[in-house]
Amino acid sequence: MTRKRPTTKTSAPPILDPRQGDIEDDASSTKRRSMLSLLGSLLVEISLPKLIFAWILLMVVPGLLLGVAPLVLTSWLGLVADKITSAFIGIWSALLFIGVIAFGWYGWRSLFRMVEKNFWALNSIVVEPGYAAAREILRHLVEKLFAKHANEATRAKLRAVSAAVAGVIVSALALLVLWWIWPSAHLFGQASEVRSWRDLVPVALANSITLIAGYFAVAALIWGLADATMAEPRSLKTFHTGKTKGRKWRIVHLSDIHLVAERYGFRVESGRSGARGNDRVRRLFDQLEAIDAKAPLDTILITGDMTDAGISTEWVEFFDILAHHPSLAARVLIIPGNHDLNIIDRANPARMDLPTSPDRRLRQIRTLSAMNVVQGPRVRTVDLDSDGLGATLAESLAPHVDEIKRFADVARPLFSTTLQDLWAKSFPMVVPPDQDDGLGIILLNSNADTHFSFTNALGMVSAAQVHGIEIARQTYPKACWIIALHHHVIEYPWAAKKLSERIGTALINGNWFIRSLKPLVGRSVLMHGHRHIDWIGECAGLPIVSAPSPVMEATNDMPTAFYIHTLAIGDGGRLQLLPPERIVVEGEAG
């Protein structure tokens, strides 16, 4: 006798729908938690031994090497002077004298490189962020007190005055530190005058603090004055609407798509305040296919944060989306964002990468490998030694493929500088114009080195990359350029709601970077992401275009948008920005 299966009612929905996430998905979300709350979690979770070890490697060791350099230099000069003034120079003394001179002649370059490296390491970790933080805190307070309902012009004046005052305050503090540490410094003595190695360490650190504080005192005044006299940004309300001559370029500007590795995964910063999974990005590319069929697109530029934490499975998601759209993929260009490189742990902002850890290098070579897949044969590197464009990215990476694979497999050789140099020399990448007076694209890496998830958003453009931009300009003097970077170069001309929106997000050296682009005024446009919101403006004659994020500022049911920008070259070779086309990505029903 066959037993009948009992009939049951349809099971009730789960009390907690796992697809909707829960509070654990908000662990590192700046949208769901305040910076004070995140800081509290950080202080509880942080590993003090790792923090102390990291400070030693990142600050104490560079400080010691920087502080010892003046003693080495003065000792060498003293030795040379003794030999020159000696009344009796025999054959051995003469040979020793020649050896000392030769050592100094060839060794000073290494000493100079060591001093320069450690000086700028301390500068990027302490000095410039310190000034930038002081400037933005003061600006934020002033705007809260005096410019809450002010127009852009009034706010610009207050921002300029705040920058000058911040420079004076920071310079005064640096002078106070200099006055306090000066009695312990020993800048111009010889190393032999320090009695023991135990005494050398405090002297070297005092020398280092003296050099940094003296530099800071002068530099802060210069930076404050430079920021105060800098043209303030303004929103761009008019676009070129007349007839254009010659070719037009349709540029899709995407940024901060933050692909996650789980079907229902949430993003680090937005948590449950943002979209879940990657379906919205897939639908966005489906829309691009339809748009391209009606009006062909020239370039799809993604200005960073393709992934949410730079892990391998997130890059797989990115490749899968491109694989479904091969025609579009052939026109995609990408640059690294802070989430591709600087997120140490998605769930724990207190997690720290030690300087000896291979993880940061792994994230760099994952990004470099992805860039090679997407655009390797289409972009060229810059050869700073010959002041010209170099090989394509694919050609420059080819000799190092085995080492890249070996490092990704076993993280060896751990202390090799080859991959570090390869990463630095890959930027800027240049897409040359197809004719001398056409449109080229320059791709930058604007991410500052950081070993801490909590400071992952810091941005800086290196002097070497700016030199690379100048080389590209001189190689194609008649061309116009899109200059793509991840970070916004300057704060927008409206009051920020929270101080956290201002601190640690814009380029630390943004004003210097804008000044360096003066030769390209009228023939370039800056395109960036990072802020997740759209803004089109200009500063010092340079148009600046910010891309909104299609996934970070809206939940699944809400619409988001991106832009297609049309560029043309007009009379006198000037780049024209035509009215942008806003494309809405609808939310999901239900």
XYZ file of C-alpha atoms in Angstrom:
590
model
C 0.000 0.000 0.000
C 1.497 3.330 -1.086
C 1.630 5.871 1.664
C 0.444 9.306 0.594
C 2.797 12.222 1.186
C 1.172 14.587 3.673
C 0.106 17.884 2.207
C 1.460 21.016 3.884
C 0.880 24.672 3.429
C 3.480 26.783 1.692
C 6.234 27.510 4.189
C 6.226 30.984 5.711
C 8.944 33.437 4.715
C 11.962 33.496 7.028
C 11.778 35.830 9.969
C 15.144 37.205 8.879
C 15.571 37.346 5.112
C 19.320 36.678 4.641
C 19.249 38.440 1.286
C 18.493 41.710 3.067
C 21.515 41.464 5.356
C 21.711 42.528 8.987
C 23.713 44.768 11.272
C 26.888 42.750 10.688
C 26.927 44.081 7.111
C 27.233 47.594 8.548
C 30.418 46.863 10.519
C 32.579 49.282 8.495
C 29.854 51.428 6.950
C 30.355 55.185 7.133
C 26.729 55.561 6.005
C 25.338 53.550 8.918
C 27.886 54.399 11.621
C 29.492 57.668 12.668
C 33.231 58.185 12.392
C 33.345 58.400 16.204
C 31.675 54.993 16.469
C 34.079 53.504 13.923
C 37.016 55.047 15.776
C 35.802 53.457 19.001
C 35.665 50.052 17.340
C 39.115 50.646 15.926
C 40.623 51.434 19.324
C 39.122 48.262 20.807
C 40.176 45.982 17.939
C 43.578 47.399 17.039
C 46.638 45.251 17.634
C 49.072 47.294 19.709
C 52.131 45.118 18.905
C 51.451 45.503 15.180
C 50.853 49.238 15.600
C 54.128 49.722 17.469
C 56.054 47.626 14.947
C 54.496 49.537 12.045
C 55.352 52.905 13.607
C 58.943 51.760 14.047
C 59.259 50.724 10.400
C 57.285 53.620 8.932
C 58.434 56.503 11.142
C 61.255 55.640 13.548
C 63.566 53.912 11.052
C 63.190 56.636 8.367
C 63.659 59.206 11.119
C 66.892 57.545 12.273
C 68.283 57.315 8.749
C 67.357 60.926 8.035
C 68.900 62.071 11.309
C 72.162 60.177 10.776
C 72.687 61.629 7.284
C 73.935 65.087 8.474
C 76.440 63.386 10.791
C 77.745 61.199 7.963
C 78.052 64.206 5.661
C 79.853 66.422 8.176
C 82.151 63.545 9.163
C 83.134 63.087 5.518
C 83.675 66.812 5.011
C 85.772 66.953 8.181
C 87.899 64.027 7.020
C 88.470 65.683 3.641
C 89.389 68.975 5.327
C 91.886 67.231 7.612
C 93.612 65.611 4.655
C 93.774 68.834 2.701
C 95.228 70.856 5.575
C 97.682 68.160 6.635
C 101.276 69.351 6.211
C 102.624 65.911 5.489
C 100.840 63.794 2.934
C 102.718 60.598 2.310
C 101.870 57.985 -0.291
C 99.473 56.127 2.000
C 97.819 59.312 3.178
C 97.430 60.414 -0.432
C 95.866 57.091 -1.386
C 93.537 57.303 1.611
C 92.644 60.850 0.635
C 91.839 59.739 -2.924
C 89.744 56.884 -1.538
C 87.776 59.251 0.699
C 87.121 61.582 -2.233
C 86.057 58.649 -4.448
C 83.748 57.299 -1.749
C 82.130 60.706 -1.373
C 81.875 61.226 -5.141
C 80.112 57.941 -5.797
C 78.487 57.482 -2.388
C 76.771 60.836 -2.136
C 74.200 59.761 -4.712
C 73.172 56.800 -2.576
C 73.164 59.005 0.520
C 71.071 61.613 -1.270
C 68.588 58.994 -2.486
C 68.325 57.589 1.044
C 67.748 61.044 2.546
C 65.239 61.968 -0.157
C 63.301 58.696 0.191
C 63.047 58.873 3.967
C 62.290 62.578 3.996
C 59.371 62.195 1.601
C 58.186 59.066 3.413
C 57.848 61.074 6.624
C 56.415 63.986 4.661
C 53.627 61.872 3.117
C 52.782 60.148 6.423
C 52.913 63.109 8.824
C 53.606 66.518 7.326
C 51.270 67.095 4.383
C 48.331 65.169 5.927
C 48.838 67.228 9.104
C 48.581 70.510 7.225
C 45.669 69.295 5.078
C 43.769 68.154 8.190
C 44.357 71.491 9.944
C 43.223 73.426 6.872
C 40.031 71.410 6.361
C 39.098 71.416 10.067
C 39.438 75.200 10.164
C 37.495 75.614 6.920
C 34.748 73.348 8.197
C 34.392 75.318 11.448
C 34.386 78.649 9.635
C 31.741 77.484 7.173
C 29.602 76.132 10.002
C 29.817 79.412 11.900
C 29.826 82.058 9.185
C 28.939 80.564 5.810
C 26.031 78.227 6.439
C 23.842 79.995 3.895
C 26.531 81.888 1.983
C 26.892 81.857 -1.774
C 29.877 80.351 -3.584
C 31.762 83.660 -3.810
C 31.538 84.355 -0.066
C 32.428 80.796 0.787
C 35.461 81.003 -1.525
C 36.776 84.057 0.349
C 36.318 82.361 3.711
C 38.082 79.244 2.432
C 41.028 81.344 1.234
C 41.366 83.155 4.565
C 41.060 79.847 6.451
C 43.898 78.337 4.403
C 46.187 81.281 5.198
C 45.340 81.136 8.914
C 45.864 77.349 8.956
C 49.315 77.856 7.411
C 50.259 80.367 10.121
C 48.970 78.138 12.948
C 50.720 75.013 11.674
C 53.952 76.969 11.061
C 53.830 78.336 14.613
C 53.356 74.844 16.044
C 56.281 73.565 13.972
C 58.482 76.418 15.237
C 57.483 75.530 18.797
C 58.570 71.912 18.206
C 61.807 73.176 16.639
C 62.534 75.390 19.647
C 61.874 72.455 22.001
C 64.011 69.889 20.162
C 66.917 72.114 19.060
C 69.059 71.652 22.238
C 69.067 67.885 21.644
C 69.973 68.096 17.944
C 73.496 67.606 16.628
C 73.217 68.520 12.961
C 76.703 69.807 12.206
C 78.931 67.735 14.460
C 80.797 64.585 13.470
C 79.633 61.068 14.201
C 82.776 60.491 16.306
C 81.572 63.145 18.748
C 78.636 60.940 19.752
C 80.026 58.733 22.503
C 78.118 55.507 21.850
C 75.468 53.926 19.658
C 73.097 54.296 22.602
C 73.599 58.059 22.424
C 73.374 58.078 18.623
C 69.720 57.013 18.473
C 68.240 60.005 20.405
C 70.579 62.380 18.569
C 69.547 60.982 15.171
C 65.848 61.209 16.069
C 66.345 64.775 17.324
C 68.107 65.649 14.057
C 65.233 64.139 12.083
C 62.575 66.036 14.040
C 64.612 69.235 13.625
C 64.804 68.846 9.851
C 61.114 67.949 9.507
C 59.936 70.703 11.884
C 62.087 73.322 10.136
C 60.771 72.230 6.751
C 57.207 72.146 8.081
C 57.485 75.671 9.522
C 58.495 77.101 6.150
C 56.363 74.817 3.969
C 53.145 75.422 5.933
C 53.440 79.172 5.330
C 54.078 78.594 1.633
C 51.204 76.104 1.346
C 48.842 78.404 3.250
C 49.722 81.340 1.012
C 49.478 79.181 -2.119
C 46.060 77.844 -1.070
C 44.834 81.340 -0.163
C 45.815 82.755 -3.559
C 44.601 79.713 -5.503
C 41.563 80.202 -7.720
C 38.632 78.659 -5.879
C 36.514 76.025 -7.657
C 33.117 76.985 -9.018
C 30.268 74.932 -10.392
C 30.026 74.915 -14.181
C 26.563 75.996 -15.263
C 27.101 76.554 -18.990
C 28.378 74.199 -21.679
C 29.293 74.652 -25.308
C 26.042 74.553 -27.247
C 27.093 76.036 -30.592
C 28.226 74.232 -33.683
C 31.424 72.239 -33.404
C 34.003 71.640 -36.084
C 35.607 68.288 -36.639
C 35.234 65.122 -34.638
C 33.336 64.591 -31.399
C 34.103 61.984 -28.741
C 31.454 60.292 -26.617
C 32.967 59.318 -23.283
C 31.090 57.177 -20.768
C 32.355 58.168 -17.333
C 31.818 55.500 -14.672
C 33.393 55.235 -11.263
C 33.130 53.423 -7.942
C 31.165 50.396 -9.081
C 32.552 48.507 -6.037
C 31.923 44.981 -7.258
C 31.500 42.477 -4.441
C 32.242 38.774 -4.464
C 28.886 37.547 -3.123
C 25.579 37.490 -4.959
C 23.861 39.356 -2.126
C 26.960 41.001 -0.685
C 26.952 44.555 0.658
C 29.695 47.125 0.224
C 32.172 48.224 2.895
C 31.187 51.888 3.070
C 27.453 51.808 2.358
C 26.435 48.607 4.116
C 22.662 48.196 3.901
C 22.367 51.833 2.775
C 23.562 50.811 -0.674
C 22.683 48.316 -3.346
C 23.422 44.640 -2.738
C 25.199 42.383 -5.191
C 26.301 43.287 -8.704
C 23.036 43.086 -10.655
C 22.810 46.862 -11.034
C 26.239 47.026 -12.672
C 25.238 44.219 -15.055
C 22.077 46.094 -16.014
C 24.153 49.246 -16.500
C 26.334 47.483 -19.073
C 23.215 46.129 -20.779
C 22.046 49.740 -21.118
C 25.410 50.727 -22.588
C 25.011 48.056 -25.265
C 21.652 49.536 -26.293
C 23.022 53.097 -26.254
C 26.087 52.110 -28.273
C 23.894 50.483 -30.913
C 22.077 53.790 -31.493
C 25.020 56.218 -31.070
C 28.497 54.641 -30.889
C 30.592 55.255 -27.794
C 34.308 56.036 -28.068
C 35.555 55.233 -24.583
C 34.200 53.803 -21.337
C 36.361 55.309 -18.605
C 36.125 53.832 -15.099
C 37.984 56.091 -12.673
C 38.761 53.603 -9.932
C 37.167 51.345 -7.322
C 36.201 48.593 -9.710
C 36.277 46.294 -6.679
C 35.151 46.795 -3.112
C 38.259 45.421 -1.410
C 40.699 44.426 -4.151
C 40.313 40.684 -3.587
C 40.639 38.131 -6.371
C 37.009 37.028 -6.420
C 35.860 40.624 -6.917
C 38.128 40.966 -9.942
C 36.549 37.747 -11.266
C 33.146 39.455 -11.101
C 34.569 42.403 -13.062
C 35.998 40.146 -15.762
C 32.717 38.207 -15.996
C 30.759 41.401 -16.674
C 33.218 42.490 -19.376
C 33.152 39.002 -20.913
C 29.423 39.379 -21.561
C 30.098 42.639 -23.451
C 33.232 42.067 -25.571
C 32.527 44.990 -27.900
C 32.294 47.402 -24.969
C 35.257 45.783 -23.204
C 37.502 46.760 -26.114
C 36.815 50.412 -25.266
C 37.082 50.207 -21.462
C 39.905 51.986 -19.617
C 40.447 51.650 -15.862
C 42.618 53.231 -13.176
C 43.173 52.063 -9.575
C 41.005 53.364 -6.757
C 41.650 53.286 -3.040
C 39.331 50.287 -2.578
C 41.285 48.337 -5.184
C 44.540 48.913 -3.276
C 44.117 50.112 0.304
C 41.365 48.086 1.988
C 43.194 45.796 4.379
C 40.125 43.985 5.745
C 36.523 44.462 4.596
C 35.089 43.795 8.066
C 37.690 45.353 10.334
C 38.976 48.935 9.848
C 41.456 48.340 12.694
C 43.323 45.733 10.673
C 46.784 46.893 9.665
C 49.200 45.814 6.961
C 52.737 45.709 8.252
C 55.269 47.241 5.852
C 56.774 43.767 5.508
C 53.433 42.183 4.590
C 53.034 41.012 0.980
C 49.310 41.843 0.922
C 49.624 45.404 -0.364
C 51.941 44.272 -3.162
C 49.453 41.498 -3.981
C 46.645 44.020 -4.391
C 48.884 46.103 -6.644
C 49.808 43.225 -8.937
C 46.164 42.071 -9.077
C 45.254 45.575 -10.243
C 48.160 45.724 -12.675
C 47.201 42.320 -14.077
C 43.601 43.500 -14.525
C 44.742 46.685 -16.259
C 46.879 44.596 -18.571
C 43.874 42.436 -19.506
C 41.621 45.445 -20.090
C 43.998 47.863 -21.839
C 47.530 46.416 -21.914
C 48.158 46.705 -25.682
C 46.323 50.056 -25.968
C 48.138 52.184 -23.387
C 51.764 53.254 -23.303
C 53.957 53.902 -20.316
C 56.224 56.943 -19.985
C 60.009 56.616 -20.039
C 61.165 59.309 -17.626
C 64.837 58.686 -18.423
C 64.467 59.410 -22.134
C 61.656 61.974 -21.694
C 59.425 60.149 -24.151
C 56.645 57.618 -24.372
C 57.814 54.089 -23.687
C 56.516 50.601 -24.385
C 52.912 49.532 -24.053
C 51.827 48.256 -20.666
C 51.676 44.715 -22.049
C 55.253 44.974 -23.357
C 56.607 46.427 -20.109
C 54.999 43.657 -18.036
C 56.000 40.768 -20.333
C 59.561 40.284 -18.950
C 58.194 40.115 -15.384
C 55.323 37.662 -15.848
C 57.088 34.780 -14.090
C 58.081 36.930 -11.111
C 54.543 38.314 -10.818
C 53.097 34.782 -10.831
C 55.681 33.558 -8.318
C 54.962 36.430 -5.953
C 51.213 35.852 -6.199
C 51.763 32.156 -5.452
C 54.286 32.242 -2.605
C 54.887 35.977 -1.861
C 58.576 35.714 -2.733
C 60.953 37.411 -3.157
C 59.432 39.407 -0.303
C 62.054 42.149 -0.165
C 62.598 42.551 -3.897
C 62.032 46.081 -5.233
C 61.387 44.914 -8.802
C 57.601 44.753 -8.506
C 57.490 47.973 -6.510
C 59.461 49.767 -9.232
C 57.306 48.129 -11.914
C 54.147 49.470 -10.266
C 55.547 53.005 -9.978
C 56.899 53.054 -13.539
C 53.564 51.944 -14.984
C 52.039 55.375 -14.273
C 51.024 57.504 -15.936
C 49.590 55.388 -18.728
C 48.918 57.231 -21.957
C 46.420 56.558 -24.710
C 47.967 58.624 -27.511
C 45.681 60.676 -29.755
C 44.954 59.027 -33.096
C 46.239 62.171 -34.810
C 48.527 64.983 -33.691
C 45.668 67.371 -32.897
C 43.274 64.689 -31.574
C 42.179 63.648 -28.095
C 44.467 61.594 -25.845
C 43.857 60.114 -22.395
C 46.289 60.121 -19.453
C 45.637 57.579 -16.672
C 47.059 58.325 -13.209
C 47.407 56.490 -9.921
C 46.358 58.995 -7.264
C 46.471 56.622 -4.280
C 48.816 57.407 -1.408
C 50.611 54.487 0.212
C 48.779 53.431 3.340
C 48.940 50.364 5.569
C 45.743 51.018 7.509
C 42.119 50.505 6.384
C 40.993 53.515 8.433
C 43.220 55.807 6.329
C 42.548 54.063 3.016
C 41.171 57.146 1.240
C 44.327 59.299 1.235
C 45.322 60.558 -2.212
C 48.461 62.074 -3.700
C 49.818 62.503 -7.229
C 53.583 62.013 -7.403
C 55.960 64.485 -9.013
C 57.093 61.694 -11.376
C 53.557 61.328 -12.746
C 53.249 65.084 -13.260
C 56.535 64.925 -15.176
C 54.979 62.124 -17.234
C 52.017 64.362 -18.076
C 54.440 67.043 -19.267
C 56.250 64.489 -21.455
C 52.954 63.461 -23.059
C 52.067 67.116 -23.647
C 55.411 67.827 -25.285
C 55.179 64.683 -27.420
C 51.794 65.781 -28.776
C 51.823 69.581 -28.406
C 48.648 70.089 -30.480
C 46.552 67.414 -28.769
C 43.852 67.772 -26.125
C 43.689 65.480 -23.119
C 41.418 63.739 -20.675
C 43.367 63.395 -17.417
C 41.839 60.613 -15.325
C 42.506 60.087 -11.635
C 40.521 58.559 -8.801
C 40.589 61.269 -6.128
C 38.957 64.669 -6.405
C 41.626 67.326 -6.702
C 39.907 69.967 -4.589
C 36.928 70.239 -2.261
C 33.685 71.220 -3.955
C 32.414 74.801 -3.524
C 29.591 73.956 -1.167
C 29.461 73.411 2.546
C 30.109 69.859 3.696
C 27.578 68.314 6.045
C 30.194 66.394 8.032
C 33.887 66.878 8.684
C 34.443 63.247 7.627
C 33.509 64.265 4.070
C 36.522 66.580 3.966
C 39.264 64.824 5.904
C 41.357 62.287 4.075
C 39.430 62.237 0.811
C 40.722 64.943 -1.556
C 44.273 64.929 -2.891
C 46.716 66.040 -0.221
C 48.659 67.979 -2.875
C 45.655 68.911 -5.009
C 46.388 72.626 -5.300
C 49.960 71.942 -6.407
C 48.662 69.415 -8.920
C 46.227 71.943 -10.421
C 48.995 74.545 -10.693
C 51.216 72.022 -12.451
C 48.564 71.608 -15.172
C 48.583 75.292 -16.127
C 50.166 74.562 -19.570
C 47.122 72.392 -20.363
C 44.458 74.976 -19.523
C 41.986 75.089 -22.398
C 43.138 71.740 -23.759
C 42.328 69.297 -20.969
C 39.567 68.092 -18.680
C 40.027 66.281 -15.348
C 37.770 63.297 -14.699
C 37.631 61.605 -11.295
C 35.461 59.554 -8.967
C 35.906 58.776 -5.260
C 33.214 61.115 -3.869
C 30.351 59.009 -5.328
C 28.424 62.132 -6.350
C 28.202 64.092 -9.572
C 29.673 67.579 -9.924
C 30.892 69.462 -12.970
C 32.933 72.560 -12.318
C 36.205 74.272 -13.006
C 39.217 75.510 -11.066
C 41.950 77.764 -12.427
C 40.558 77.281 -15.933
C 40.528 73.464 -15.754
C 37.155 71.717 -16.200
C 36.649 69.058 -13.512
C 34.110 66.251 -13.876
C 33.126 64.008 -10.979
C 31.348 60.713 -11.639
C 28.562 59.489 -9.362
C 28.607 55.916 -8.104
C 25.803 53.746 -9.457
C 25.812 51.544 -6.329
C 26.982 53.479 -3.272
C 24.305 56.080 -2.555
C 21.057 54.162 -3.135
C 19.409 50.929 -2.075
C 18.165 48.361 -4.602
C 14.756 49.953 -5.087
C 16.140 53.445 -5.834
C 17.366 54.759 -9.211
C 20.950 55.847 -9.791
C 22.645 57.478 -12.772
C 25.828 57.962 -14.744
C 26.889 60.373 -17.489
C 27.989 60.295 -21.092
C 30.140 63.334 -21.876
C 30.629 64.656 -25.384
C 33.941 66.401 -26.074
C 34.972 68.321 -29.168
C 37.981 70.385 -30.222
C 37.085 73.880 -31.358
C 38.824 76.900 -32.785
C 42.381 77.392 -31.587
C 42.596 73.752 -30.563
C 40.584 74.344 -27.374
C 38.701 71.451 -25.828
C 34.942 71.955 -25.649
C 32.676 70.283 -23.109
C 29.186 69.808 -24.546
C 26.060 69.307 -22.391
C 26.296 65.897 -20.689
C 23.763 63.119 -21.132
C 22.436 61.730 -17.857
C 21.534 58.039 -18.002
C 19.288 56.673 -15.260
C 19.675 53.117 -13.990
C 16.306 52.174 -12.564
C 15.943 50.383 -9.248
C 14.572 46.880 -8.877
C 10.860 46.450 -8.247
C 10.099 44.723 -4.977
